[in-house]
mmCIF file with all atom_site columns, C-alpha atoms and ligand atoms in Angstrom:
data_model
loop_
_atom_site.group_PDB
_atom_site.id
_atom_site.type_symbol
_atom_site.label_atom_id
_atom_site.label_alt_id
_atom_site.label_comp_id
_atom_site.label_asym_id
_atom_site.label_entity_id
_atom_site.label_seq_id
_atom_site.pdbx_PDB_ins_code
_atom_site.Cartn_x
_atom_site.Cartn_y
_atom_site.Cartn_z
_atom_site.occupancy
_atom_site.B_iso_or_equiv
_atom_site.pdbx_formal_charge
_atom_site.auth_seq_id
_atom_site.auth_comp_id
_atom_site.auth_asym_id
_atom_site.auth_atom_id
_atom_site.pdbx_PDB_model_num
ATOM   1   C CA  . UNK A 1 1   ? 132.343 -42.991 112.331 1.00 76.00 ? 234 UNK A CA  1
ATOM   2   C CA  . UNK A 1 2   ? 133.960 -45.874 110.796 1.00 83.00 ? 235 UNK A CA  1
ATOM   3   C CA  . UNK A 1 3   ? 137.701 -47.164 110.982 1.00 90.00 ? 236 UNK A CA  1
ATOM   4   C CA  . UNK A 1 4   ? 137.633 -46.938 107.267 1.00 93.00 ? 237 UNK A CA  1
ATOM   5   C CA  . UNK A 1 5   ? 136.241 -44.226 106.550 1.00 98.00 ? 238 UNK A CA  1
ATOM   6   C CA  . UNK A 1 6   ? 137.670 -42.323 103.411 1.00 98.00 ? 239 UNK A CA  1
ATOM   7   C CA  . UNK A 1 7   ? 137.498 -38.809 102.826 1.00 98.00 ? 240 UNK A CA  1
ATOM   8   C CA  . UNK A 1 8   ? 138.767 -36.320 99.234  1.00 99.00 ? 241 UNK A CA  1
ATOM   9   C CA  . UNK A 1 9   ? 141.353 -33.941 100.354 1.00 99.00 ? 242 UNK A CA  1
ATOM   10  C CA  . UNK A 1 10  ? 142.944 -31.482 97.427  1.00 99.00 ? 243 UNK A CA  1
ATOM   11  C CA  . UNK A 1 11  ? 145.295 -29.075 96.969  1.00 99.00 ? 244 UNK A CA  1
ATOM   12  C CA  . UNK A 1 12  ? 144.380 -26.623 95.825  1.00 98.00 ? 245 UNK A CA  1
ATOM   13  C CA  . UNK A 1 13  ? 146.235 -24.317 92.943  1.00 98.00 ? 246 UNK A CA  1
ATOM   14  C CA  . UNK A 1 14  ? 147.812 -21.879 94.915  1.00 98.00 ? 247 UNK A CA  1
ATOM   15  C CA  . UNK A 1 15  ? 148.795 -24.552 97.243  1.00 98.00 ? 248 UNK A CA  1
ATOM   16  C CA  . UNK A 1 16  ? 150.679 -26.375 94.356  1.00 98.00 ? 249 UNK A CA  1
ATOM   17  C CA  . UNK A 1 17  ? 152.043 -23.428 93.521  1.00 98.00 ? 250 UNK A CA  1
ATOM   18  C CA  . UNK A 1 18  ? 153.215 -22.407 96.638  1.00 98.00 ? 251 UNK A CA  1
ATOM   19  C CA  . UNK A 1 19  ? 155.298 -25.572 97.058  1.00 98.00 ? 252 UNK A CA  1
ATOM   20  C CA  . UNK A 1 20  ? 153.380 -26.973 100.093 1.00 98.00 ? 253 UNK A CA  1
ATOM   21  C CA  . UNK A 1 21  ? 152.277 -30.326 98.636  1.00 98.00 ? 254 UNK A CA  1
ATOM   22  C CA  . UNK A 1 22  ? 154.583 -32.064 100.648 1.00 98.00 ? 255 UNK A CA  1
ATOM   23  C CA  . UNK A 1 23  ? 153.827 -30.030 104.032 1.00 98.00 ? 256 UNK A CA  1
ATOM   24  C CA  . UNK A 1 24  ? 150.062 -30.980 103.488 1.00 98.00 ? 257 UNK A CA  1
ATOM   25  C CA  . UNK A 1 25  ? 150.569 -34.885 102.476 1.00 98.00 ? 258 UNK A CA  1
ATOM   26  C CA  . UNK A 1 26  ? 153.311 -35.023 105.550 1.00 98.00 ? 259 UNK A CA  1
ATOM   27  C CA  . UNK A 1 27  ? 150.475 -33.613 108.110 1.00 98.00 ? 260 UNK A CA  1
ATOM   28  C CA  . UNK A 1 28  ? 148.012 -36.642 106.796 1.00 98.00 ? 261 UNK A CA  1
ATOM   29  C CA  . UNK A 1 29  ? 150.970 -38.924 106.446 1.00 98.00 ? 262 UNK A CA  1
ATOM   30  C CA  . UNK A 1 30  ? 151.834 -38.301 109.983 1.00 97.00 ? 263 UNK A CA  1
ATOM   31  C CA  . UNK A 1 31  ? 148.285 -37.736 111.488 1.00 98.00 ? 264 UNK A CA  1
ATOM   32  C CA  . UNK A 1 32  ? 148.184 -42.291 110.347 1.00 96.00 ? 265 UNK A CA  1
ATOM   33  C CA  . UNK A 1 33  ? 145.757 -41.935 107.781 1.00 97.00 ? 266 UNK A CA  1
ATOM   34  C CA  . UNK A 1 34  ? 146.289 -44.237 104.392 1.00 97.00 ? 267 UNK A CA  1
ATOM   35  C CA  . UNK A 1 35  ? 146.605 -42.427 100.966 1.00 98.00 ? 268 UNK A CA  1
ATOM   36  C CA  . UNK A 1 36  ? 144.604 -44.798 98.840  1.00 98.00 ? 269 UNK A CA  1
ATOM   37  C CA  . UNK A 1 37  ? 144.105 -42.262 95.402  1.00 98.00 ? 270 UNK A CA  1
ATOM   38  C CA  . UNK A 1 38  ? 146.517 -39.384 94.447  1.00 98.00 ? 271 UNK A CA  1
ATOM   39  C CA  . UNK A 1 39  ? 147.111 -37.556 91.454  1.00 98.00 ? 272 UNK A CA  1
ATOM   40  C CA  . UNK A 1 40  ? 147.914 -33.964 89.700  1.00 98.00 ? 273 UNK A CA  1
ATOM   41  C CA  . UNK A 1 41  ? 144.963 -33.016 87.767  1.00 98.00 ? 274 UNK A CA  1
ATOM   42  C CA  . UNK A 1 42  ? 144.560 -29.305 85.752  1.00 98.00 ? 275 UNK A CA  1
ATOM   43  C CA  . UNK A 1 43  ? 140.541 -29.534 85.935  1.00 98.00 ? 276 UNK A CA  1
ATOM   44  C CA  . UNK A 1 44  ? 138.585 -27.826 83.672  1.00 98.00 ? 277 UNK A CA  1
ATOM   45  C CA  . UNK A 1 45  ? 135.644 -25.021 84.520  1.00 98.00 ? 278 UNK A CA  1
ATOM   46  C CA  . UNK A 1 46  ? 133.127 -27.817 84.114  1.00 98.00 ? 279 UNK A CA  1
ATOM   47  C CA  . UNK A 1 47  ? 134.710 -30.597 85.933  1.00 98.00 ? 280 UNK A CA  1
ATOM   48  C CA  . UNK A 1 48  ? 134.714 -27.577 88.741  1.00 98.00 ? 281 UNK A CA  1
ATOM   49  C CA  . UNK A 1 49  ? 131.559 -26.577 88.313  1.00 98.00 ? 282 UNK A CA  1
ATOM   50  C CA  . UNK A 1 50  ? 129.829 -30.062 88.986  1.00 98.00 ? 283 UNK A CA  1
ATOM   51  C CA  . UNK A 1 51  ? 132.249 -30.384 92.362  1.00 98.00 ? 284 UNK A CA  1
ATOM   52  C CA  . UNK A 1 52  ? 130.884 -26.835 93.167  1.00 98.00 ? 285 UNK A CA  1
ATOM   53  C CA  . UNK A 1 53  ? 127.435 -27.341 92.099  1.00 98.00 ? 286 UNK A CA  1
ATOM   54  C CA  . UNK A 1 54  ? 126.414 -26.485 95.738  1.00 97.00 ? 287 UNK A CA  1
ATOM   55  C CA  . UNK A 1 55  ? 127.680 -23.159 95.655  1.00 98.00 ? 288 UNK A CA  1
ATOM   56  C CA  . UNK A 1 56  ? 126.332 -22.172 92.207  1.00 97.00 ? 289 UNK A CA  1
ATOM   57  C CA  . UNK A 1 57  ? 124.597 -19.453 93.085  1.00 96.00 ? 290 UNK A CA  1
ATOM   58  C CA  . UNK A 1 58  ? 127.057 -17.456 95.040  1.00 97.00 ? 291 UNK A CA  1
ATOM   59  C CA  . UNK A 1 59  ? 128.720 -14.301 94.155  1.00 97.00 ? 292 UNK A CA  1
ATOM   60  C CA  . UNK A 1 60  ? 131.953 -15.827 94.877  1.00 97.00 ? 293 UNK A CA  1
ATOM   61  C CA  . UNK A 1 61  ? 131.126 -18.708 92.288  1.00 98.00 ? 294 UNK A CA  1
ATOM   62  C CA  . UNK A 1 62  ? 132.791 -17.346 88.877  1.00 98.00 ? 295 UNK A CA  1
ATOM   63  C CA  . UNK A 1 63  ? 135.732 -16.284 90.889  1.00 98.00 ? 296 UNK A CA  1
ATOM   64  C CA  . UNK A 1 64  ? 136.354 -19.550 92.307  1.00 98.00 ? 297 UNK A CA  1
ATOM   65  C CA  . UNK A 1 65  ? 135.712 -21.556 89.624  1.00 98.00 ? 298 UNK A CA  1
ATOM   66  C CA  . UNK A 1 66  ? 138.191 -19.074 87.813  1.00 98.00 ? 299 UNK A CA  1
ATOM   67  C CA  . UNK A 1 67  ? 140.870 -19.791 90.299  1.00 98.00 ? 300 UNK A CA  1
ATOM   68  C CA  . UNK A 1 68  ? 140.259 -23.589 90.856  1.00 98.00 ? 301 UNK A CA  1
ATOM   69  C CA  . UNK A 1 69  ? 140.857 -23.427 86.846  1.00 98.00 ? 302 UNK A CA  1
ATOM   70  C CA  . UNK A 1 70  ? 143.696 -21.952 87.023  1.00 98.00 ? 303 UNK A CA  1
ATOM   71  C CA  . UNK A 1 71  ? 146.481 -24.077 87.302  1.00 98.00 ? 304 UNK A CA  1
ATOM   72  C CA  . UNK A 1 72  ? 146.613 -28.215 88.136  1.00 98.00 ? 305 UNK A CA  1
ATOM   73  C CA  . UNK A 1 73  ? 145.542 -29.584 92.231  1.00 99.00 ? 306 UNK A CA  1
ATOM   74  C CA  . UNK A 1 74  ? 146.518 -32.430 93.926  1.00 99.00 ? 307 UNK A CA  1
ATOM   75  C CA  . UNK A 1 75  ? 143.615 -35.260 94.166  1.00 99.00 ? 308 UNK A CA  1
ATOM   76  C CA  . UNK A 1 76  ? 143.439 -37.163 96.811  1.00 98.00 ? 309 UNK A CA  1
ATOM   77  C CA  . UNK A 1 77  ? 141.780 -39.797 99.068  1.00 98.00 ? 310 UNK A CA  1
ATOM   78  C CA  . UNK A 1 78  ? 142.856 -40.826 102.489 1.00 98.00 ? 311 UNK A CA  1
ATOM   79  C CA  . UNK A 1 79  ? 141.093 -43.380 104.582 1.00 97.00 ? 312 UNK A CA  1
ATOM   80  C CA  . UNK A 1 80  ? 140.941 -43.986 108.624 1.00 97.00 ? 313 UNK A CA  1
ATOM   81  C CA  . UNK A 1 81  ? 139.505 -43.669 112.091 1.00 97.00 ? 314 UNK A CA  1
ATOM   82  C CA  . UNK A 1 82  ? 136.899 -40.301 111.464 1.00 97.00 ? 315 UNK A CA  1
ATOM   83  C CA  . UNK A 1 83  ? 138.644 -39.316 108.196 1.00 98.00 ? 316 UNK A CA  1
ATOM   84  C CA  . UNK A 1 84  ? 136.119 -36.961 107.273 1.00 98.00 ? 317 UNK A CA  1
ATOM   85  C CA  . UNK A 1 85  ? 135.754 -34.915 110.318 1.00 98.00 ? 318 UNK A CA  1
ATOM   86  C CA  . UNK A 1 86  ? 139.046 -34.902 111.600 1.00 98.00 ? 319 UNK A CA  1
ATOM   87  C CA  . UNK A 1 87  ? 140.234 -33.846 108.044 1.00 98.00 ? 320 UNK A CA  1
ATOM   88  C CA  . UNK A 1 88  ? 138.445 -30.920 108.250 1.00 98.00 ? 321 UNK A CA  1
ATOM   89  C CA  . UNK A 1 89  ? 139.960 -30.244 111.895 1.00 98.00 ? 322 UNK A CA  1
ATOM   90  C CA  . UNK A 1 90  ? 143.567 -30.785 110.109 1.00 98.00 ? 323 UNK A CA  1
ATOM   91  C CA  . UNK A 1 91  ? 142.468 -28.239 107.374 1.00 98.00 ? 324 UNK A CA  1
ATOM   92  C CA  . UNK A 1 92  ? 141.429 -25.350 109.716 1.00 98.00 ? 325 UNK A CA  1
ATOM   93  C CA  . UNK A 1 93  ? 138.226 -23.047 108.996 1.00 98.00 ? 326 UNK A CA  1
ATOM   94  C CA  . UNK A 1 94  ? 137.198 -22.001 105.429 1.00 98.00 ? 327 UNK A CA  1
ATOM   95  C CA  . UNK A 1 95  ? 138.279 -18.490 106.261 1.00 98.00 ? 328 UNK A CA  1
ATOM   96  C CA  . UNK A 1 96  ? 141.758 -19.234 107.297 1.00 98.00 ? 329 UNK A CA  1
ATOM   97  C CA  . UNK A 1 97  ? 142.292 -16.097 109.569 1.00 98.00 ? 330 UNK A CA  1
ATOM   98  C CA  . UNK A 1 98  ? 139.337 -18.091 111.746 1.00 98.00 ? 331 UNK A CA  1
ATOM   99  C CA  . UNK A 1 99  ? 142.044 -21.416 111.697 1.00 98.00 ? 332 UNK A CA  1
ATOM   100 C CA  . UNK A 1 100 ? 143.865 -21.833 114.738 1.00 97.00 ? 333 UNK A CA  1
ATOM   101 C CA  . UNK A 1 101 ? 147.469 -21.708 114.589 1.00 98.00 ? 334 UNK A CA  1
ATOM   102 C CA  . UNK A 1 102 ? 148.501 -25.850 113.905 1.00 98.00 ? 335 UNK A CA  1
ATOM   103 C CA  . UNK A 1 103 ? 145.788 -26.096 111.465 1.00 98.00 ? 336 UNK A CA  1
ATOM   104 C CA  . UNK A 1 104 ? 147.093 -26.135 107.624 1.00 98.00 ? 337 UNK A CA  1
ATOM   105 C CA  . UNK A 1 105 ? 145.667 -23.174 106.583 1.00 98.00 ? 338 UNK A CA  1
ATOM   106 C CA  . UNK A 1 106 ? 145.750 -21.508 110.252 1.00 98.00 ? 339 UNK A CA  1
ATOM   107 C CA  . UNK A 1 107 ? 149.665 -21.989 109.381 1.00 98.00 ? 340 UNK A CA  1
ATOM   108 C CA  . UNK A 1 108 ? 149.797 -21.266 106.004 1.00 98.00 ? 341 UNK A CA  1
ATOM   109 C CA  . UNK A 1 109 ? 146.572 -19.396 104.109 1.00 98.00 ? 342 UNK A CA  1
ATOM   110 C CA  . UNK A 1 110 ? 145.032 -16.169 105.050 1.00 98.00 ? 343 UNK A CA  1
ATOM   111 C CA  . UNK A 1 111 ? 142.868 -15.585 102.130 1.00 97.00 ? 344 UNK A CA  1
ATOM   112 C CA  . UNK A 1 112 ? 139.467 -17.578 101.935 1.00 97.00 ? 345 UNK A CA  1
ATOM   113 C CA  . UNK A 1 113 ? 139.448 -17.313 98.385  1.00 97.00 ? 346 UNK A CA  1
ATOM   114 C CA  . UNK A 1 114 ? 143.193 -18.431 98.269  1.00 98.00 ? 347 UNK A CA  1
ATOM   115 C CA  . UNK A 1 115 ? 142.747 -21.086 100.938 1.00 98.00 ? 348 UNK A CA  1
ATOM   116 C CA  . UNK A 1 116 ? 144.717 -23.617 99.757  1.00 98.00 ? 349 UNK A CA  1
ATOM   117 C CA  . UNK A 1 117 ? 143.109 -26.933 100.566 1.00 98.00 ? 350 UNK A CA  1
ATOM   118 C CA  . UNK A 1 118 ? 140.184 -28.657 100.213 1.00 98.00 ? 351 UNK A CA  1
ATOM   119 C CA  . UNK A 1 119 ? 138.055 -31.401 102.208 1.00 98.00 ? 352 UNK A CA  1
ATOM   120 C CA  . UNK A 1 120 ? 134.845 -33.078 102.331 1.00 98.00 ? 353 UNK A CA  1
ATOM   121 C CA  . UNK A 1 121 ? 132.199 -32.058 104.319 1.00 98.00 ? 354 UNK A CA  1
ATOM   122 C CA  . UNK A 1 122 ? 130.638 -35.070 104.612 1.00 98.00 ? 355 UNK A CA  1
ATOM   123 C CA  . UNK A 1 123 ? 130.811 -39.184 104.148 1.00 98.00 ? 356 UNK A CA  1
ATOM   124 C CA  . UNK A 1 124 ? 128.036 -38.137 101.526 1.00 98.00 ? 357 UNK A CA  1
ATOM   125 C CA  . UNK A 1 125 ? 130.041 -35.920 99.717  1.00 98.00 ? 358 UNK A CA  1
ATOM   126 C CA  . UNK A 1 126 ? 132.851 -37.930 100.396 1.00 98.00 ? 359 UNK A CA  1
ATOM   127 C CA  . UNK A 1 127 ? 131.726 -40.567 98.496  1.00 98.00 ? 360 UNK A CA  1
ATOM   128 C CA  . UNK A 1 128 ? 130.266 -38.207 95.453  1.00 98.00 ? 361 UNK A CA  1
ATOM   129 C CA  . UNK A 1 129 ? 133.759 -36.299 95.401  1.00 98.00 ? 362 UNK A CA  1
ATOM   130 C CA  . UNK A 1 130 ? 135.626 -39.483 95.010  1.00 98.00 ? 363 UNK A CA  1
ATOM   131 C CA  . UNK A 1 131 ? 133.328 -40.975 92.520  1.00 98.00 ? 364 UNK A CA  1
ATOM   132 C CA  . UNK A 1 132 ? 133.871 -37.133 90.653  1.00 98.00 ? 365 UNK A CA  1
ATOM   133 C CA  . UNK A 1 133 ? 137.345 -37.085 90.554  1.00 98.00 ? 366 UNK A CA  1
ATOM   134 C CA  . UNK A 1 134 ? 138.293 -40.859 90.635  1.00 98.00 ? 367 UNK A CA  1
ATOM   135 C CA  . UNK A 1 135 ? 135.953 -42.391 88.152  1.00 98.00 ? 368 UNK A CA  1
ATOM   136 C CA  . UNK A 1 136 ? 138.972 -44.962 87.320  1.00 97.00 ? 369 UNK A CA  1
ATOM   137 C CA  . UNK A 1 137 ? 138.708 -46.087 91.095  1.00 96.00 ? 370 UNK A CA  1
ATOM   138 C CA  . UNK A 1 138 ? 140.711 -45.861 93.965  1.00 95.00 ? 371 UNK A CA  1
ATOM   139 C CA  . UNK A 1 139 ? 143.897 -48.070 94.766  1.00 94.00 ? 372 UNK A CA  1
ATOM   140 C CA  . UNK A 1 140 ? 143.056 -50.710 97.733  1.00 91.00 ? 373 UNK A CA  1
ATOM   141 C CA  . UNK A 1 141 ? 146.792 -52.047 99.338  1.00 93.00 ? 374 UNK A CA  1
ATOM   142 C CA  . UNK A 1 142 ? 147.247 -53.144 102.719 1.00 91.00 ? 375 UNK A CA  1
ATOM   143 C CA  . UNK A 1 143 ? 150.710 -52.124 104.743 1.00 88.00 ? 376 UNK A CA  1
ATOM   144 C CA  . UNK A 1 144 ? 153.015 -55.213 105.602 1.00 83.00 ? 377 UNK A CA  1
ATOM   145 C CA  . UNK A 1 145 ? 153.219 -53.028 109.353 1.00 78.00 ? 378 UNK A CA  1
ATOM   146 C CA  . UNK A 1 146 ? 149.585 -53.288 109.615 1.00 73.00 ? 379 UNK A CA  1
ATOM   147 C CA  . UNK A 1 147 ? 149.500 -56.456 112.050 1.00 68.00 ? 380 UNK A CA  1
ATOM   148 C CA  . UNK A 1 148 ? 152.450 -54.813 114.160 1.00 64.00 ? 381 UNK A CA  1
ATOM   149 C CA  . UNK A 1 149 ? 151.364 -51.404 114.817 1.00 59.00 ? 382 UNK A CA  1
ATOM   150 C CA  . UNK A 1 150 ? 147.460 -53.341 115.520 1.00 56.00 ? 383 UNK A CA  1
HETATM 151 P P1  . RTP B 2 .   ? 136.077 -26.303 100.556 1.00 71.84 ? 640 RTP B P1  1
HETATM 152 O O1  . RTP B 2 .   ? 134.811 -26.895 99.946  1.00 71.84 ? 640 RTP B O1  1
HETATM 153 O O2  . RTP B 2 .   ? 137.000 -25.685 99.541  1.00 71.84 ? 640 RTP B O2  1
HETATM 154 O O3  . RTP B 2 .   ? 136.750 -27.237 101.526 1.00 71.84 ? 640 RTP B O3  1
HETATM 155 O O4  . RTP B 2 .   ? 135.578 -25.102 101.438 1.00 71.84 ? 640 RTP B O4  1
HETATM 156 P P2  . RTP B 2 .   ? 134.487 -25.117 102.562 1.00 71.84 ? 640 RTP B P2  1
HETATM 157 O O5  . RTP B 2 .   ? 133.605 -26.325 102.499 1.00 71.84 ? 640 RTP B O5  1
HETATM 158 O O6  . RTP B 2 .   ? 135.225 -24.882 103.823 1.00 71.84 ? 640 RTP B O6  1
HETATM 159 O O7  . RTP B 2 .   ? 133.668 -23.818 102.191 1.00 71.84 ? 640 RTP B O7  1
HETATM 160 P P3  . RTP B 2 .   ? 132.500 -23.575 101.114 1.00 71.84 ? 640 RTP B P3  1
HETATM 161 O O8  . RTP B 2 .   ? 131.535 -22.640 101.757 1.00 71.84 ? 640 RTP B O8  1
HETATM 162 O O9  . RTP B 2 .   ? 132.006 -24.872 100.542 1.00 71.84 ? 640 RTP B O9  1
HETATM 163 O O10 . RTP B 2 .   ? 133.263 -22.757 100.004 1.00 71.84 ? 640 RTP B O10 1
HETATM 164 C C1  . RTP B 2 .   ? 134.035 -23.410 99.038  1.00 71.84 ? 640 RTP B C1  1
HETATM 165 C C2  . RTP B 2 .   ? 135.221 -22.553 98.691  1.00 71.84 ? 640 RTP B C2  1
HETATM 166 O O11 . RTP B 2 .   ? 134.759 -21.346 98.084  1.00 71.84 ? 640 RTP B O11 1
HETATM 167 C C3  . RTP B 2 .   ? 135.656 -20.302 98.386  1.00 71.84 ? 640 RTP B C3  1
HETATM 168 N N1  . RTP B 2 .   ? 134.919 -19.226 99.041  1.00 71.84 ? 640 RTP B N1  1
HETATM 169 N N2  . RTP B 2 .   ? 135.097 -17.970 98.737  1.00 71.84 ? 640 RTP B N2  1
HETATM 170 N N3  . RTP B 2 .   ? 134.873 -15.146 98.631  1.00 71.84 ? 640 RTP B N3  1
HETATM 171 C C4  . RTP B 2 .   ? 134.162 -15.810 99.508  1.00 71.84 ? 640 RTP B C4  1
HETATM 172 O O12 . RTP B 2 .   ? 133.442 -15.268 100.308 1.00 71.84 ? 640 RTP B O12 1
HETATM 173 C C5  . RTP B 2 .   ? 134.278 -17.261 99.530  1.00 71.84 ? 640 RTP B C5  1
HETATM 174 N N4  . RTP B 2 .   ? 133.593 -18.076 100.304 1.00 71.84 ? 640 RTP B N4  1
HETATM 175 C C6  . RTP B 2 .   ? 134.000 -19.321 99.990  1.00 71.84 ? 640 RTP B C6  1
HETATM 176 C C7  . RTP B 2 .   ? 136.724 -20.857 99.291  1.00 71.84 ? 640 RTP B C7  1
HETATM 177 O O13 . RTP B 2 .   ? 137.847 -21.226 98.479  1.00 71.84 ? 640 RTP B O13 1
HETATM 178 C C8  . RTP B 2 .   ? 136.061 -22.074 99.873  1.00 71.84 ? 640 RTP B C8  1
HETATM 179 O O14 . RTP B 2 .   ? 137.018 -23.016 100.303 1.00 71.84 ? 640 RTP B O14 1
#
């Protein structure tokens, strides 16, 4: 666990299209982790496919590649204390009628194939997810309230 440790969070289409970028940023906004990498990005099937490439040989694979296609997501990196881990905590279960209530898609999902958000699973994948969807790099900036809140 490292104090700057990054992880990929995105948004997924239906959560674009169900207004709730701003809920989800606000929860990692709140929770004190840094956004260091955001942007709106209609991916195409193969772009999706390579993220995915785990899951290739699922039934559920066309379908979700079909929906992830389907309209733009919100890319993102934010970096802090356990990013990875607790970012899943903040996202809930895959299966968001297994989320607890507080969780984001305990609070707002209840499909798993319309689940709304995304997160790494891993620093490994972490690191492969960023490199995937931020080949241009990620933006490093340091917070003029960083030596008060220290
Ligand atoms: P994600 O990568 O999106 O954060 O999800 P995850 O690690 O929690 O779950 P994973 O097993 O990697 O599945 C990736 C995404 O595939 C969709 N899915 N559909 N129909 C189904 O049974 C099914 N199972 C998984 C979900 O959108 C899931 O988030």
């Amino acid at each position: 666990m490292s104090v700057n440790e990054r992880t990929y969070i995105m948004i997924k289409p239906d959560g674009v299209q169900r207004n709730l970028v701003g809920k989800i940023i606000a929860r990692f906004e709140e929770r004190g982790y840094k956004l260091i990498a955001l942007k709106l990005v209609h991916a195409t099937p193969e772009h999706l496919e390579k993220h995915y490439e785990d899951l290739k040989g699922k039934g559920f694979f066309p379908g979700l590649i079909k929906y992830m296609a389907s309209g733009p997501v919100v890319a993102m990196v934010w970096q802090g204390l356990d990013a990875v881990k607790t970012g899943r905590v903040m996202l809930g279960a895959t299966n968001p009628l297994a989320s607890p209530i507080g969780s984001i898609r305990g609070d707002y999902a209840l499909s798993v194939g319309r689940n709304i958000c995304h997160g790494s699973d891993s620093v490994e994948s972490a690191e492969k997810e960023i490199a995937l969807w931020f080949p241009e790099g990620i933006v490093q900036w340091t917070s003029e309230l960083e030596p008060w809140v220290l």
